[in-house]
Every structure is written in C-alpha cells, then in structure tokens.
mmCIF file of C-alpha atoms and ligand atoms in Angstrom:
data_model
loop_
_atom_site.group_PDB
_atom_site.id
_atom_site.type_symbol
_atom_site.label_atom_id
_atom_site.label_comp_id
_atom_site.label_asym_id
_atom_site.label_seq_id
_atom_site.Cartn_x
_atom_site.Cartn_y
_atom_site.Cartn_z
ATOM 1 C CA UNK A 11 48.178 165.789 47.172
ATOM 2 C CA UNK A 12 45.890 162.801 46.976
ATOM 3 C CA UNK A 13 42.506 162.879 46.596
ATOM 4 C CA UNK A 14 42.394 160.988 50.115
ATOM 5 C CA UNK A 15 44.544 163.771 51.617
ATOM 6 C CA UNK A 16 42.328 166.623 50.045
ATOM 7 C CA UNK A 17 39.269 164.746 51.608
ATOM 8 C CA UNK A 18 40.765 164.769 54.668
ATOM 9 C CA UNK A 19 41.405 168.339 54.670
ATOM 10 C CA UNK A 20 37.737 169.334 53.599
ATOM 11 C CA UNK A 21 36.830 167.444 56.425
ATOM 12 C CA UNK A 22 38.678 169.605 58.619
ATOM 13 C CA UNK A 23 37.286 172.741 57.316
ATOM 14 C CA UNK A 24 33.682 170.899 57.212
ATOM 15 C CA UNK A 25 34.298 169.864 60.988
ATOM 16 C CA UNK A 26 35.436 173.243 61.946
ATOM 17 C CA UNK A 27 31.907 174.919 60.816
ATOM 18 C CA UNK A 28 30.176 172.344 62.184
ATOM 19 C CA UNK A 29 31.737 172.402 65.537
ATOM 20 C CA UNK A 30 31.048 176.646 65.297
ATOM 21 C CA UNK A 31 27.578 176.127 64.602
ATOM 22 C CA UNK A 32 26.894 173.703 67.736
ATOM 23 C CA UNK A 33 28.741 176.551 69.850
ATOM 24 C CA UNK A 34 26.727 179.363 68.495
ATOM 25 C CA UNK A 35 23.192 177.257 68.130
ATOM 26 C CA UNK A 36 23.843 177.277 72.449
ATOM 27 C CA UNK A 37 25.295 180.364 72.932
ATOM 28 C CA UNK A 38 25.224 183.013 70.022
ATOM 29 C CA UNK A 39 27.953 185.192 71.640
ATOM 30 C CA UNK A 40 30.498 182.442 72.689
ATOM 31 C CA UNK A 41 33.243 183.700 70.106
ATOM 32 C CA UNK A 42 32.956 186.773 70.983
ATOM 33 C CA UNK A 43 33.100 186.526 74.773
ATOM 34 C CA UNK A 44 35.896 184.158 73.979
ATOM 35 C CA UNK A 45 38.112 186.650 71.987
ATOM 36 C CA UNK A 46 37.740 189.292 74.623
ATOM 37 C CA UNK A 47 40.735 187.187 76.858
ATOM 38 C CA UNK A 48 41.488 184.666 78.679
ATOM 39 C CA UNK A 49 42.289 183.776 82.196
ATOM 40 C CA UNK A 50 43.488 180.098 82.717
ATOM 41 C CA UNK A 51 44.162 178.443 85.577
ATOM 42 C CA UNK A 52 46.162 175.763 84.267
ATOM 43 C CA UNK A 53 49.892 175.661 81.995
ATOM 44 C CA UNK A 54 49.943 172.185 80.475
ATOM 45 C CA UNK A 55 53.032 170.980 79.133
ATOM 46 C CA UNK A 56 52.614 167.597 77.697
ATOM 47 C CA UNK A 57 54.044 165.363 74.255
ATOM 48 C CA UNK A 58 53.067 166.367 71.057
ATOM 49 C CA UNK A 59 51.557 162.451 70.434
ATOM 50 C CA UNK A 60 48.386 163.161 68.498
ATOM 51 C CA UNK A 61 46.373 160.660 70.605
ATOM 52 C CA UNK A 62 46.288 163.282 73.510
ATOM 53 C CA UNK A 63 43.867 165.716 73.283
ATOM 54 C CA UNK A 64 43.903 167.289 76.393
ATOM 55 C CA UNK A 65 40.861 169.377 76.549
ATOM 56 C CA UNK A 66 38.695 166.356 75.353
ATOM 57 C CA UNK A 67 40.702 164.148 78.344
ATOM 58 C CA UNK A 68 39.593 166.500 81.123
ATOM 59 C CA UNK A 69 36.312 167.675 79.090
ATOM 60 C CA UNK A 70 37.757 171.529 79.278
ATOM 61 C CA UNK A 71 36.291 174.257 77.343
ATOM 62 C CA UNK A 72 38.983 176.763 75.706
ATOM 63 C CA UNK A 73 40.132 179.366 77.756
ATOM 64 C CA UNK A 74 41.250 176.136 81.006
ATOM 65 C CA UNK A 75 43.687 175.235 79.739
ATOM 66 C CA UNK A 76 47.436 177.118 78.183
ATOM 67 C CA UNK A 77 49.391 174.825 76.324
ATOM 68 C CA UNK A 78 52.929 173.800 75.659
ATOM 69 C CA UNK A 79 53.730 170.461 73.401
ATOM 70 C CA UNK A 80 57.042 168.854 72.736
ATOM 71 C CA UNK A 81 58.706 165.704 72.262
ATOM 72 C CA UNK A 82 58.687 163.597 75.141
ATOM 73 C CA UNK A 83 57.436 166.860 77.354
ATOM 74 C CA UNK A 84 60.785 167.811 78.099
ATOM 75 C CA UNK A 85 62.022 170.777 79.973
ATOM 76 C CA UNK A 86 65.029 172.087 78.577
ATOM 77 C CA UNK A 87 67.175 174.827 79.994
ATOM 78 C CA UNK A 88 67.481 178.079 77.996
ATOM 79 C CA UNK A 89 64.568 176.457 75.481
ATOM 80 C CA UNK A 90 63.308 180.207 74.565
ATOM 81 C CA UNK A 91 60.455 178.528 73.513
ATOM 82 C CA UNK A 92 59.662 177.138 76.759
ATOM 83 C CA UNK A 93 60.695 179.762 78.703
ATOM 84 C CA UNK A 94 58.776 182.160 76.843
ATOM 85 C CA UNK A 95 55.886 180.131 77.641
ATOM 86 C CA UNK A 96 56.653 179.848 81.238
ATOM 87 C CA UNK A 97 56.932 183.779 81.821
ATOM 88 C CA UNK A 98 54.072 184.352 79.746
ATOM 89 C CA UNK A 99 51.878 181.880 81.822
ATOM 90 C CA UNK A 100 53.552 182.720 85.522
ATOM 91 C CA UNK A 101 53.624 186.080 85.252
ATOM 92 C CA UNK A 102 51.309 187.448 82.928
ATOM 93 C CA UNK A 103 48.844 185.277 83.210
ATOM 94 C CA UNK A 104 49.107 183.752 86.714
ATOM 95 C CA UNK A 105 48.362 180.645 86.370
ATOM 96 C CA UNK A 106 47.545 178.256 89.548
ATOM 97 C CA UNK A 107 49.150 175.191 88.543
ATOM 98 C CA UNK A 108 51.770 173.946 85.784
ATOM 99 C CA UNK A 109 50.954 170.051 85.128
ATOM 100 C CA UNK A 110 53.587 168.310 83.251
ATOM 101 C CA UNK A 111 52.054 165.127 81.522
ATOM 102 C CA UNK A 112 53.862 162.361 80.310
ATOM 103 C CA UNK A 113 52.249 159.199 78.736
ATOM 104 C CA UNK A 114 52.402 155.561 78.178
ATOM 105 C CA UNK A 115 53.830 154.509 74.878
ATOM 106 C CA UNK A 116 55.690 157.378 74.056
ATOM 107 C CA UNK A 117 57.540 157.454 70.937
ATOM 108 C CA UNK A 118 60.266 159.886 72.929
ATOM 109 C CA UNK A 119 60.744 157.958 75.766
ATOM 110 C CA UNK A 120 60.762 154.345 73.865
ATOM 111 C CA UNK A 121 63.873 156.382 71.475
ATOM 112 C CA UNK A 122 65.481 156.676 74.497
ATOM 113 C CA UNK A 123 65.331 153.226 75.355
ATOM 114 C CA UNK A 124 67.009 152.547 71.596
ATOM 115 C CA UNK A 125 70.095 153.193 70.450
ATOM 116 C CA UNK A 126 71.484 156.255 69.874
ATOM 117 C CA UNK A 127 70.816 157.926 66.336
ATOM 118 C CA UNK A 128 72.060 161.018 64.366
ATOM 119 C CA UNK A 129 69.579 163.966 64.278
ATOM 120 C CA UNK A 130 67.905 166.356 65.991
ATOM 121 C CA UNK A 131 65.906 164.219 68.354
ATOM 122 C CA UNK A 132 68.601 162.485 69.778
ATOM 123 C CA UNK A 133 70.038 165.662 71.238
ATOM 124 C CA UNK A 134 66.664 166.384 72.552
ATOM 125 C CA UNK A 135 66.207 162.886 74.102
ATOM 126 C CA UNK A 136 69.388 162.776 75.976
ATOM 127 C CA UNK A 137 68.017 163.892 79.056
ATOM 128 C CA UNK A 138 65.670 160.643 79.148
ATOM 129 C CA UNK A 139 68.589 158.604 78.308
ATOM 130 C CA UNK A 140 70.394 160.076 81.750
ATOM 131 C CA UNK A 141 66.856 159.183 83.686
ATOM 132 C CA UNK A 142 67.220 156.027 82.205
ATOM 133 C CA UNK A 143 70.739 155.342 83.623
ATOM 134 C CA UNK A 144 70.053 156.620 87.254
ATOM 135 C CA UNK A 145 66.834 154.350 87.746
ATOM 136 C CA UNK A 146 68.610 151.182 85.679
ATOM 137 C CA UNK A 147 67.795 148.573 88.617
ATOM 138 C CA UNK A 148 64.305 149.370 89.121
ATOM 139 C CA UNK A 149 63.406 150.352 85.391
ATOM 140 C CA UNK A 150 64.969 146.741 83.929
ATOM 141 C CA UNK A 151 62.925 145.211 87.011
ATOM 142 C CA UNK A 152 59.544 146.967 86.020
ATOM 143 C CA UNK A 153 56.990 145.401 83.911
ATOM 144 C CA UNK A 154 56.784 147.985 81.557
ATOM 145 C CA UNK A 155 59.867 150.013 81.681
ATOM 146 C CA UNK A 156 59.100 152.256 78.677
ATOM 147 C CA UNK A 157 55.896 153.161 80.355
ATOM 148 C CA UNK A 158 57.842 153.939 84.083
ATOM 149 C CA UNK A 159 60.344 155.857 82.426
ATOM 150 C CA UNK A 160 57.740 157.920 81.135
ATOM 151 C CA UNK A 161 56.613 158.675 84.938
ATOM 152 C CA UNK A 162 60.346 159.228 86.097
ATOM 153 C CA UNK A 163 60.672 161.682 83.070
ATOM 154 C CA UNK A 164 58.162 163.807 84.345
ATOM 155 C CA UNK A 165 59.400 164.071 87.845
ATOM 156 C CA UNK A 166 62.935 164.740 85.888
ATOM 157 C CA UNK A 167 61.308 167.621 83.916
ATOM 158 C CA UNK A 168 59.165 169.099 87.018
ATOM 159 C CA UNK A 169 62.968 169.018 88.408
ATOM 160 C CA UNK A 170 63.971 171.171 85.495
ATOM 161 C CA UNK A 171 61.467 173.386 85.183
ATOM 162 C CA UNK A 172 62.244 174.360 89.072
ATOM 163 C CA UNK A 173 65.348 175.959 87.657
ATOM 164 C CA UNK A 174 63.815 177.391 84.497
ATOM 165 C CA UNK A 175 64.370 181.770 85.337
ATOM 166 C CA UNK A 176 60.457 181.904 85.382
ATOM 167 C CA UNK A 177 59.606 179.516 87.931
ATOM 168 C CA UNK A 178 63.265 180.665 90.125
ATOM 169 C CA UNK A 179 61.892 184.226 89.727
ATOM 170 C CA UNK A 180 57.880 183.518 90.923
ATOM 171 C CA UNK A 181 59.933 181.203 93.542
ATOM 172 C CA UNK A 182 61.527 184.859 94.853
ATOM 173 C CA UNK A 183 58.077 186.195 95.277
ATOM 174 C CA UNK A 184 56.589 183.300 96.727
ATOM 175 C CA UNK A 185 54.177 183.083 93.957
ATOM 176 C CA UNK A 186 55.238 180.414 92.519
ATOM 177 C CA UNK A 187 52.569 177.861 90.962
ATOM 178 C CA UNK A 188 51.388 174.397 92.200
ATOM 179 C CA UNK A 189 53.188 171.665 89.932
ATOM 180 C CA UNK A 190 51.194 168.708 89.343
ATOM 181 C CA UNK A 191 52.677 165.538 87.374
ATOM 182 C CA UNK A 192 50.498 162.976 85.148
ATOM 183 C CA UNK A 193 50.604 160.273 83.133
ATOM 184 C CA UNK A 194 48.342 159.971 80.230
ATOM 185 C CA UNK A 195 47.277 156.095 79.853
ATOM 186 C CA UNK A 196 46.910 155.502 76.874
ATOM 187 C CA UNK A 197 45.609 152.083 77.116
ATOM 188 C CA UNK A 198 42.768 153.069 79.427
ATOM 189 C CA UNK A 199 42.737 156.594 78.311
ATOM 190 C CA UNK A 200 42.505 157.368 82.424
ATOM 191 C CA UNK A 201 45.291 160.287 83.564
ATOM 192 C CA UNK A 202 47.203 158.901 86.403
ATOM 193 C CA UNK A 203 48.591 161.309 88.968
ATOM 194 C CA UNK A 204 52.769 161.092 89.626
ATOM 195 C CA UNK A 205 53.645 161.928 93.322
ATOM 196 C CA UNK A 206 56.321 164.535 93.153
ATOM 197 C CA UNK A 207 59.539 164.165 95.970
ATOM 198 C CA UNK A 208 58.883 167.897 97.184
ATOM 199 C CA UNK A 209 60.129 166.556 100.499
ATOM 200 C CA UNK A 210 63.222 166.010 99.061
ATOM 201 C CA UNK A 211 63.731 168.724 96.760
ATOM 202 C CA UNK A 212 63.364 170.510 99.477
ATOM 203 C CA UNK A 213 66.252 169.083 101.791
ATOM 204 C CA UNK A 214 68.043 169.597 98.760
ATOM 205 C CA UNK A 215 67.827 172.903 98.479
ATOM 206 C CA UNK A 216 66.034 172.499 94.581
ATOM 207 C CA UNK A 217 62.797 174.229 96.118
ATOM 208 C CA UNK A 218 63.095 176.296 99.614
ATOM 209 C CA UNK A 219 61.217 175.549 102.640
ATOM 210 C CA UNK A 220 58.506 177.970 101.724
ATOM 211 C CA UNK A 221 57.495 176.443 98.591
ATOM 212 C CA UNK A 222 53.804 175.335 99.261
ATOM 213 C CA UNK A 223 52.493 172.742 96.785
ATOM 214 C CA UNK A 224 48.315 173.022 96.509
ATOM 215 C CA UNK A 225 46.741 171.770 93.494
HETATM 216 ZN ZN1 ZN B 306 55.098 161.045 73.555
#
C-alpha cells in the first residue's frame, strides 16, 4: 500500500468520527434510536457508479432509504441476491415504492454499446444489448444514445422485476409496491423521472388490471 492509499484510508476512519460527532453533538441518542430498526419506505435499486450517492441526491437520512447496487441496475431472474433483497424489502419490510435508477454515462450501458468481450460482465450486460436491438431506430436517431439506453434499461428492468417471485407473489395479494423509474444526471446531478408503460403492461397481461401505481 502507498503512503497515498494509507492516507486515504485514515481519512476514512477520520471522516467517519467526525461525521459521528456532528450526529451526536445534535442528537446524543441518534445511534441508538437508529439501531433499534428500521422502517423504510423506499427499495432503491440503482448502479454501483461511485458518483451516486443516493442519500446525499435526495438529502435522506439512514433508515429512507434500502438499497440494492449492481452493474448497470439490472434485474436478473433467479439473481438470489436480488431476490433476496426483494422479499426482504416487500414482505418483511413493506416498503411503499421500489425505484429503479439508471444514470447517464454509465459504464454498463456504454459496454453494451461496445463490442462483445469475454468475462463476467458481458453475461451480465446482455440484457442491455437485447434493449439495444429492439429500440435500434430511435436509439441511433437520439442525441445521446448511451444516455437513452440508460432510460429504456430501466423500463426493461422495472419489466423484469414484475416477474421476479417477490413482486408476482405481493402482486397475488394486491400489495404490491409503487415502482418508480429515474435517471440519475450526472451532468446536472438533477434525477429525472422515466414514465413507465403500465398501460401497456397491463393489456399485456405483465401486470393485471388491479395493479394500482401511486408513488
Ligand atoms: Zn452505471
């Protein structure tokens, strides 16, 4: 490790006591109302990209917010990881809305665009890759088409997650969460809000006619 490595983890450490004592200086029992539970209304499932703090975008205090990060925020079927996550968040903790966030300049999504590689991350790409090919015309058309895929990838994964045995099982109670999709901008750093075809989901027979959408 190099000494500008082992500076940059002190700082961590140094940051973390820092940011404890400003919590405690306000509120001397915040930690330990905090560790008593929590009770979040939202499941976020957004990119790992390390220039989206999601708490700090939407100025959240811990305990909003349950999170799930991945490449590219994809929804994969039979991802135990995800899934796990899901049933943890839908039925244990009942959360009110699932947002999936993509963003602009993705790493994921501009792989996708690339050609195809060996590794791990091309398998888990390929769905973008198929998003890709069904919106061809008016992705090669769009200004930016890295940064629309990125909003047609979240609609894809909303799509998915529909179908995840979580959300199919809350959607046989009829408790199934809102779903919300964004788009982190990274340029302006201002979250952009991705109409979801419900309508059409629903004439297909993806989501039934009871499914009530109210973020
Ligand atoms: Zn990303």
């Amino acid at each position: 490790m190099t000494n500008t490595n082992a500076s940059s983890y002190q700082h961590l450490l140094r940051n973390n006591k820092t940011w404890v004592d400003s919590k405690t200086n306000n509120d001397p029992t915040y930690f330990n109302d905090l560790s008593k539970g929590q009770s979040p209304e939202f499941l976020y499932i957004g990119c790992s990209d390390s220039r989206l703090p999601i708490n700090m975008m939407t100025n959240t205090d811990p305990g909003h917010i349950f999170l799930h990060r991945n490449i590219a925020n994809m929804v994969h079927q039979n991802d135990a990881n995800l899934e796990s996550v899901l049933e943890y968040a839908i039925h244990s903790l009942h959360v009110k809305t699932i947002i999936v966030a993509g963003h602009h300049k993705c790493g994921g999504v501009a792989a996708a665009l690339g050609p195809k590689t060996e590794g791990v991350i091309e398998d888990w790409i390929r769905p973008i890759r198929s998003v890709y090919a069904d919106n061809k015309k008016e992705l090669d058309e769009h200004a930016c088409t890295a940064d629309r895929l990125s909003e047609l990838n979240v609609i894809a994964q909303i799509k998915s997650l529909t179908q995840t045995r979580p959300f199919l099982k809350a959607l046989s109670t009829k408790n199934a969460p809102n779903l919300v999709g964004w788009v982190l901008q990274l340029e302006t750093g201002l979250i952009k809000d991705i109409p979801l075809p419900l309508d059409e989901w629903k004439k297909d027979e993806i989501l039934p006619q009871t499914f009530v959408n109210t973020p």
